[in-house]
XYZ file of C-alpha atoms in Angstrom:
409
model
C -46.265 -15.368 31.496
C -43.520 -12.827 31.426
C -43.720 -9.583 33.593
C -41.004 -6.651 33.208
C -41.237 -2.868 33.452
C -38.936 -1.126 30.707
C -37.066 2.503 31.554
C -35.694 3.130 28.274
C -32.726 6.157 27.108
C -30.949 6.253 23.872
C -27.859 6.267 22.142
C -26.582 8.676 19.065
C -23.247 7.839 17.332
C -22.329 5.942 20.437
C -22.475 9.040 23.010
C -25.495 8.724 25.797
C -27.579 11.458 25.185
C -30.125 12.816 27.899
C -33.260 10.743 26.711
C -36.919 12.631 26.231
C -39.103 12.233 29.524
C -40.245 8.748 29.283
C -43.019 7.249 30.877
C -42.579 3.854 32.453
C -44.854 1.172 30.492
C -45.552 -2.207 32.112
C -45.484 -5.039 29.685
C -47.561 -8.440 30.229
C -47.138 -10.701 27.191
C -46.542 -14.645 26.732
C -43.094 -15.749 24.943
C -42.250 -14.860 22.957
C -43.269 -11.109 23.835
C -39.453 -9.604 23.247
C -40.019 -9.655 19.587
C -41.903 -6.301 19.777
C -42.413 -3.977 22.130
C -44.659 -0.729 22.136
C -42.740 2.084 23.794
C -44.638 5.640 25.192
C -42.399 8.991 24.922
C -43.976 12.024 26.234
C -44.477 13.001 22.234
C -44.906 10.065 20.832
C -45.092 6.104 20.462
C -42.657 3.655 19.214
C -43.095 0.524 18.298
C -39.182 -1.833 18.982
C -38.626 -4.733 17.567
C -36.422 -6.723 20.194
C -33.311 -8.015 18.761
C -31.966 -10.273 21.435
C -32.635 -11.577 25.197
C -29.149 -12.502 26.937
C -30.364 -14.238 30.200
C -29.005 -15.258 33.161
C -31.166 -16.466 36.488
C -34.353 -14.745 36.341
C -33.316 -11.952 34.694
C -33.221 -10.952 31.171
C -31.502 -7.821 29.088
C -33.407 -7.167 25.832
C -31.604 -4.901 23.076
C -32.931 -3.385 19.824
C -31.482 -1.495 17.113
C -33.163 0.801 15.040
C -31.767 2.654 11.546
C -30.599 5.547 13.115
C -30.523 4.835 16.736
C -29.849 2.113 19.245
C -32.783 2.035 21.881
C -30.660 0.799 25.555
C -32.845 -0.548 28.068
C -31.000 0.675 31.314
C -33.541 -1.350 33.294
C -35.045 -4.497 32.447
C -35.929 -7.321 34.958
C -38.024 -10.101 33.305
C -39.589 -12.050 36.557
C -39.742 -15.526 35.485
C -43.248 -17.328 35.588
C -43.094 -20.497 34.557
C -40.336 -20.811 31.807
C -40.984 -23.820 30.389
C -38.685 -25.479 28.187
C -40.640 -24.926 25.042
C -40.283 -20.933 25.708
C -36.289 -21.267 26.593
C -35.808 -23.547 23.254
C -37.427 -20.124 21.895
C -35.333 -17.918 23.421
C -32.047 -20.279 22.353
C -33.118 -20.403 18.703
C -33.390 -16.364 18.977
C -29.826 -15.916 19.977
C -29.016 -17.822 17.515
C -30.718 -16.320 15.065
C -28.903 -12.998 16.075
C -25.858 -14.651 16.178
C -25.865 -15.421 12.749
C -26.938 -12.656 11.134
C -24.418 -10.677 12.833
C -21.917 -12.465 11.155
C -23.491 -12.397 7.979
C -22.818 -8.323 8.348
C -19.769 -8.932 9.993
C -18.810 -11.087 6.640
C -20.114 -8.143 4.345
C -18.193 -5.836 6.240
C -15.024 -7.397 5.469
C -15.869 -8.097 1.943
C -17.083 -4.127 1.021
C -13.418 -3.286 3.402
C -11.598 -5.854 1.024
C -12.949 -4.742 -1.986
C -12.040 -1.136 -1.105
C -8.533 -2.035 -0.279
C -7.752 -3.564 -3.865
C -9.707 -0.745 -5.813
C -8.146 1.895 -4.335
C -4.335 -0.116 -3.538
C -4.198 -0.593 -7.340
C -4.954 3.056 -8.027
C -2.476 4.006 -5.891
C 0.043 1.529 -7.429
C -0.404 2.934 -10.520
C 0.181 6.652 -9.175
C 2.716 5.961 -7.238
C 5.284 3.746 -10.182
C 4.480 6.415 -12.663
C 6.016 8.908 -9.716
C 8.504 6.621 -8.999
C 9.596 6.351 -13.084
C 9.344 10.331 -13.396
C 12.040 10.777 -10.701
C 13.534 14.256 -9.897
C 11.102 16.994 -8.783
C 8.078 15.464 -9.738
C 9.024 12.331 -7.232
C 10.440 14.610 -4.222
C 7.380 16.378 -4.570
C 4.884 13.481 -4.785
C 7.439 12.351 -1.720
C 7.066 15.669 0.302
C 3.014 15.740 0.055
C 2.999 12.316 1.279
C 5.599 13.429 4.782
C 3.276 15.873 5.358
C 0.494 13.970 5.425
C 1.896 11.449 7.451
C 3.275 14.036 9.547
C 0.473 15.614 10.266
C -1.467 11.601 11.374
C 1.456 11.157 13.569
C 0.982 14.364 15.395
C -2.648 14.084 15.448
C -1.722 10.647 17.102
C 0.383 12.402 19.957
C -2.788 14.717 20.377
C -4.978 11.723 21.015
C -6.518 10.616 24.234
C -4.986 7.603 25.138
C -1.232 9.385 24.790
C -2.000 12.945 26.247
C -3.284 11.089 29.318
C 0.147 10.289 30.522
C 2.056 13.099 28.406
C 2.321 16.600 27.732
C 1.697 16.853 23.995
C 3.722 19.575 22.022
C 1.284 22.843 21.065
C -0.444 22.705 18.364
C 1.259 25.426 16.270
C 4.560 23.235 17.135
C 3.093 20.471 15.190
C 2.003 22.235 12.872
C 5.674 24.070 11.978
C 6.892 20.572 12.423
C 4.681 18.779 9.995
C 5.871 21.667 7.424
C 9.959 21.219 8.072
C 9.158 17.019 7.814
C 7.576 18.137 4.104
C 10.840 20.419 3.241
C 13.412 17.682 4.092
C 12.768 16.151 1.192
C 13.022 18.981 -1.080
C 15.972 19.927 0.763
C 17.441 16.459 -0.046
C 17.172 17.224 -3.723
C 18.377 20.424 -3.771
C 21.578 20.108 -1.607
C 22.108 17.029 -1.732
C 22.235 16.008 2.585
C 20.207 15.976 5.030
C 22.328 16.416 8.155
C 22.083 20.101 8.309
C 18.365 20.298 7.946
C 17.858 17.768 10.239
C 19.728 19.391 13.178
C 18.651 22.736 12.042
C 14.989 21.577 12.342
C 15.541 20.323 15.921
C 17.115 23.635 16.990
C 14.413 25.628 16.179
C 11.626 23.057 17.408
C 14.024 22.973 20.711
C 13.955 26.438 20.920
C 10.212 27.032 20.211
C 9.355 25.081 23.129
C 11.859 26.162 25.530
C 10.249 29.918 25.153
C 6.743 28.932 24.797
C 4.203 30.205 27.714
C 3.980 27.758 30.821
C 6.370 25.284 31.866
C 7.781 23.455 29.186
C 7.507 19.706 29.574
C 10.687 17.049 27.925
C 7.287 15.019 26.955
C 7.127 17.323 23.985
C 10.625 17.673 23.139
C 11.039 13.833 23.237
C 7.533 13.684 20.838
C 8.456 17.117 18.619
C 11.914 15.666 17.826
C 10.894 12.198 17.401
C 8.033 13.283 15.325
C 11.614 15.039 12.785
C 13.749 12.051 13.077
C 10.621 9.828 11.999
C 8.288 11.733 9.076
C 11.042 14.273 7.904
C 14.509 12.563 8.173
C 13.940 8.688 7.583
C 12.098 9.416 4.203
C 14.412 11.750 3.187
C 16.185 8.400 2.417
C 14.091 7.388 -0.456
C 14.986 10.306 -1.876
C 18.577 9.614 -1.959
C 18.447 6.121 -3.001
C 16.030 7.240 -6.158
C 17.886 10.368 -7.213
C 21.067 10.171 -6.055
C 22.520 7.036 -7.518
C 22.249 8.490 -11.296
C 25.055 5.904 -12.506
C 22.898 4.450 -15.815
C 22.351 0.563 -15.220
C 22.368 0.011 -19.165
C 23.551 -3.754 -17.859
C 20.135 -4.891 -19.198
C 17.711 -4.483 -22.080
C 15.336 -2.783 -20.558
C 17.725 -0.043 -19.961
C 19.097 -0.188 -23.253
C 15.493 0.395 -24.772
C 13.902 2.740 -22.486
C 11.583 5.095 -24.187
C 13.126 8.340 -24.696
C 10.011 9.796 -23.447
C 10.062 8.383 -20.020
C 13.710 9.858 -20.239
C 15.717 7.565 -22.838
C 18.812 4.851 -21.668
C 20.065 7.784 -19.216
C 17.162 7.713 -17.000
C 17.169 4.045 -16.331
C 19.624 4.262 -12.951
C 20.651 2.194 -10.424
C 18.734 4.463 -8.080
C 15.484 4.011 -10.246
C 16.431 -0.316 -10.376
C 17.128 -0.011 -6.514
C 13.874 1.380 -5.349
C 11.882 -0.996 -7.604
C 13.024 -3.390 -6.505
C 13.007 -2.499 -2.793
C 9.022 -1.309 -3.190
C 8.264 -4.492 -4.627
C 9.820 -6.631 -2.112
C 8.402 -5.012 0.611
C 4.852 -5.365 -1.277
C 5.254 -8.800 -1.411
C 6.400 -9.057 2.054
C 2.818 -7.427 3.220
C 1.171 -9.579 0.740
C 2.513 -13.207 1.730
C 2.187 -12.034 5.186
C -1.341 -11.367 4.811
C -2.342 -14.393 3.244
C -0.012 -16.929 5.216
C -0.846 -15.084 8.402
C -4.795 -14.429 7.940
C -6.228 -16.262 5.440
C -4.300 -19.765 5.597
C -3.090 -20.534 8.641
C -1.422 -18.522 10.896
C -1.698 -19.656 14.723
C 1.172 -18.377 16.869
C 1.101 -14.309 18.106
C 4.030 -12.683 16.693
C 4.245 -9.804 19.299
C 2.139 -8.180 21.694
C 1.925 -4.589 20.372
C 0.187 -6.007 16.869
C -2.167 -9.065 17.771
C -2.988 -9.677 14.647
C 0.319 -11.047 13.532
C 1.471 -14.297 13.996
C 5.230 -16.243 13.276
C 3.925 -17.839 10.349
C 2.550 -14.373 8.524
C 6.194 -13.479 9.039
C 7.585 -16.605 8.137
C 5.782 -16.493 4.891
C 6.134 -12.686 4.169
C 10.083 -13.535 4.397
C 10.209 -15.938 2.156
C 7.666 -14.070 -0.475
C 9.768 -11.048 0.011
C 13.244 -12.520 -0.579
C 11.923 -14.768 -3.512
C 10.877 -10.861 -4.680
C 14.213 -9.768 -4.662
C 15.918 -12.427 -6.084
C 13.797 -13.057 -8.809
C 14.043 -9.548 -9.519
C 17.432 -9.208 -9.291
C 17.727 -11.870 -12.223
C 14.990 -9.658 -14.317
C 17.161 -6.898 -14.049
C 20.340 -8.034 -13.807
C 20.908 -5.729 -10.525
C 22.408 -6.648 -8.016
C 25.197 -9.163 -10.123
C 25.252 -11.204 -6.684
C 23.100 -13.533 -5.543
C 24.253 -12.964 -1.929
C 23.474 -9.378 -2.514
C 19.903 -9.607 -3.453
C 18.841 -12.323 -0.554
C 20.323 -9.720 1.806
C 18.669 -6.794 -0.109
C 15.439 -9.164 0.934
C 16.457 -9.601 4.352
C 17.026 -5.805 4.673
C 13.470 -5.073 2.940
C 11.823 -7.256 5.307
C 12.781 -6.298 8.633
C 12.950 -2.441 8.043
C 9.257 -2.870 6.587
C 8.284 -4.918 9.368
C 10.108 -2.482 12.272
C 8.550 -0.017 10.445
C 5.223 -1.447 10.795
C 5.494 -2.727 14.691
C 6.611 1.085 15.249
C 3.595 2.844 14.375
C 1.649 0.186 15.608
C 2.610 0.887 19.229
C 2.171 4.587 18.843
C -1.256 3.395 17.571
C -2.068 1.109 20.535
C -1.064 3.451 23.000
C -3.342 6.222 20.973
C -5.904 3.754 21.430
C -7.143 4.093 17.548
C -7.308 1.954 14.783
C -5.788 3.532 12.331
C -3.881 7.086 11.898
C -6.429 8.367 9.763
C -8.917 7.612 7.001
C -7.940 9.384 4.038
C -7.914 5.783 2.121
C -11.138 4.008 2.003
C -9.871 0.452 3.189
C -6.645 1.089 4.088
C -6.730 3.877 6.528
C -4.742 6.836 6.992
C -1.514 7.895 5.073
C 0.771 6.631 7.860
C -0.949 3.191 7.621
C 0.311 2.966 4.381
C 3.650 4.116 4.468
C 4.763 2.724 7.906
C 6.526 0.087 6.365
C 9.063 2.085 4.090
C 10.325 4.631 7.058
C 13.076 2.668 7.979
C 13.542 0.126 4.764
C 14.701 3.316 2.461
C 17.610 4.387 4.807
C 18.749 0.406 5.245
C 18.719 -0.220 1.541
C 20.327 3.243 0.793
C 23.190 2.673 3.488
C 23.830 -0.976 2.200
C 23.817 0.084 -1.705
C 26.307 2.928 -0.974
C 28.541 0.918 1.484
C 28.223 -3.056 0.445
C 27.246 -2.724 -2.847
C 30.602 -1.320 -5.259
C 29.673 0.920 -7.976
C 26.157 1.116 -6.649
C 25.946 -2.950 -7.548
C 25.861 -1.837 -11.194
């Protein structure tokens, strides 16, 4: 016989909330009584199904969930009366029984999460390479919304808890003016051609906004304001370049010899539009491979502390899937001529997209969130999906432009 007296409170959307006056209900019932439990409020009665026992000495902790609420009990002592071993092989097959249909939700979860992540990832494929083809305004446009977005995560991400704890974050109408100069760099870009002067421009007047703001001014949100520039407004602005400036046509293959004239005709089919094709793709595959040779098949060995989740054989694999990308490409296209060019245009993709993606997961982890945002069902927030280009467009731009003669046409 089991004996325990029950002072239950509740939990909504995982805040305590002050519970109703309860009135404290003794319970006398032979194993296995923790499979339901009636429960007096001052307005009315509930009856809990118990979920689970975790027990250690004499004591026991029983937990229930209900649809819309989780019922706590804050204090539950079972006294021990004789537990025989029939009643603990009860108790055991219980747990066990929890156990494994928490995994079976745990294993639905991840499906529904996967299934989300294709759907919408091939949607947004599809958006995103007819962008990409269209070039010009239409893609610094379609590049600009997605800055600002991302600008305004990143910000939000400063704001959190877990950074504003040891930091001064910058005001919010700061962010806000700088989430709008990260979406004109872009533009800018197009229009003039450089960045530099926007750039330092930008920081002048963010500098300068702070500096005369009300209160003491803090070099926390100088150091967050101007990093916040350098990383939404100025790295992307490099994507730009690569797709728009490099207008040489690369009529070195069929394909650019029989592009439709209504996607733009022989003219349209640049090196700029070959370079970031081919970049984008290798850096898909590089998340891809990673992903399955990391997760799914058998990656063992942490990678880095700031992201737990990935090991030295995700990045071995991603690597290799990435470079085979680029080279195999490169023959498709017939850009770049050298096969030394295109491993290193793999090498390049790689390790900007995977700086790229260790970067905003340490602003993450010290945000203490998941993910950035969750304007993508299954992927997250803008930032989450773009963290991986930041860096890769100004590597592959600089190396085109410097390494690469005639553009590598």
């Amino acid at each position: 016989m089991l004996r325990s007296n029950y002072e239950i409170g509740t939990i909504f959307s995982g805040t305590r909330a002050t519970a109703p006056p309860v009135r404290r209900r003794s319970c006398s019932r032979s194993l296995p009584f923790f499979k339901s439990l009636e429960v007096s409020f001052a307005t009315t009665k509930v009856n809990i199904r118990l979920m689970r026992m975790d027990s250690y000495g004499g004591c026991g902790i029983p937990v229930t969930k209900l649809p819309r609420h989780l019922i706590v009990m804050d204090v539950a002592r079972v006294e021990p009366d004789g537990l025989d071993e029939k009643a603990q092989k009860e108790v055991d097959e219980g747990s066990n029984l929890l156990e494994k249909e928490e995994m079976h939700l745990e294993e639905q979860h991840k499906a529904g999460q996967l299934k989300n992540r294709v759907i919408y990832g091939f949607v947004i494929g599809i958006a995103v390479g007819g962008i990409i083809l269209a070039g010009g305004w239409v893609y610094t446009i379609g590049v600009a919304a997605a800055v600002f977005i991302a600008a305004r995560e990143y910000f939000g991400l400063v704001r959190s808890d877990g950074i504003a704890m040891g930091m001064t974050p910058p005001p919010r109408y700061v962010s806000r003016v700088c989430s709008v100069i990260c979406a004109l760099m872009p533009v800018w870009t197009l229009y003039a051609g450089h960045i530099d002067i926007s750039v330092t421009s930008a920081a002048f007047v963010v500098a300068t906004a702070l500096l005369l703001q009300r209160g003491n001014p803090r070099f926390a949100q100088l150091s967050s304001a101007v990093f916040g520039l350098f990383y939404c407004g100025y790295l992307p602005c490099f994507w730009v370049k690569l797709r728009c400036s490099l207008s040489l046509p690369a009529l070195n293959t069929k394909i650019g010899y029989f592009w439709p004239v209504l996607l733009g005709g022989p003219t349209h089919w640049t090196a700029g539009l070959v370079a970031t094709l081919l970049s984008i793709s290798s850096i898909i595959a590089a998340d891809t491979f990673a992903f399955l040779g990391g997760k799914q098949a058998f990656g063992r060995t942490p990678l880095i502390n700031i992201s737990p989740k990935k090991t030295w054989e995700g990045a071995i694999v991603g690597l290799a899937g990435c470079v085979a990308t680029s080279v195999i490409l490169s023959k498709l296209l017939f850009w770049p001529k050298s096969l030394t060019s295109a491993v290193a245009l793999g090498f390049l993709n790689f390790f900007g997209s995977l700086f790229g993606d260790l970067t905003e997961s340490m602003i993450k982890r010290d945000a203490g969130v998941k993910d950035s945002g969750s304007l993508i069902p299954g992927h997250g927030g803008i930032l989450d999906r773009v963290d991986s280009y930041i860096f890769t467009g100004a590597l592959v731009y600089s190396f085109v432009k410097t390494f690469l003669p005639l553009w590598g046409v």
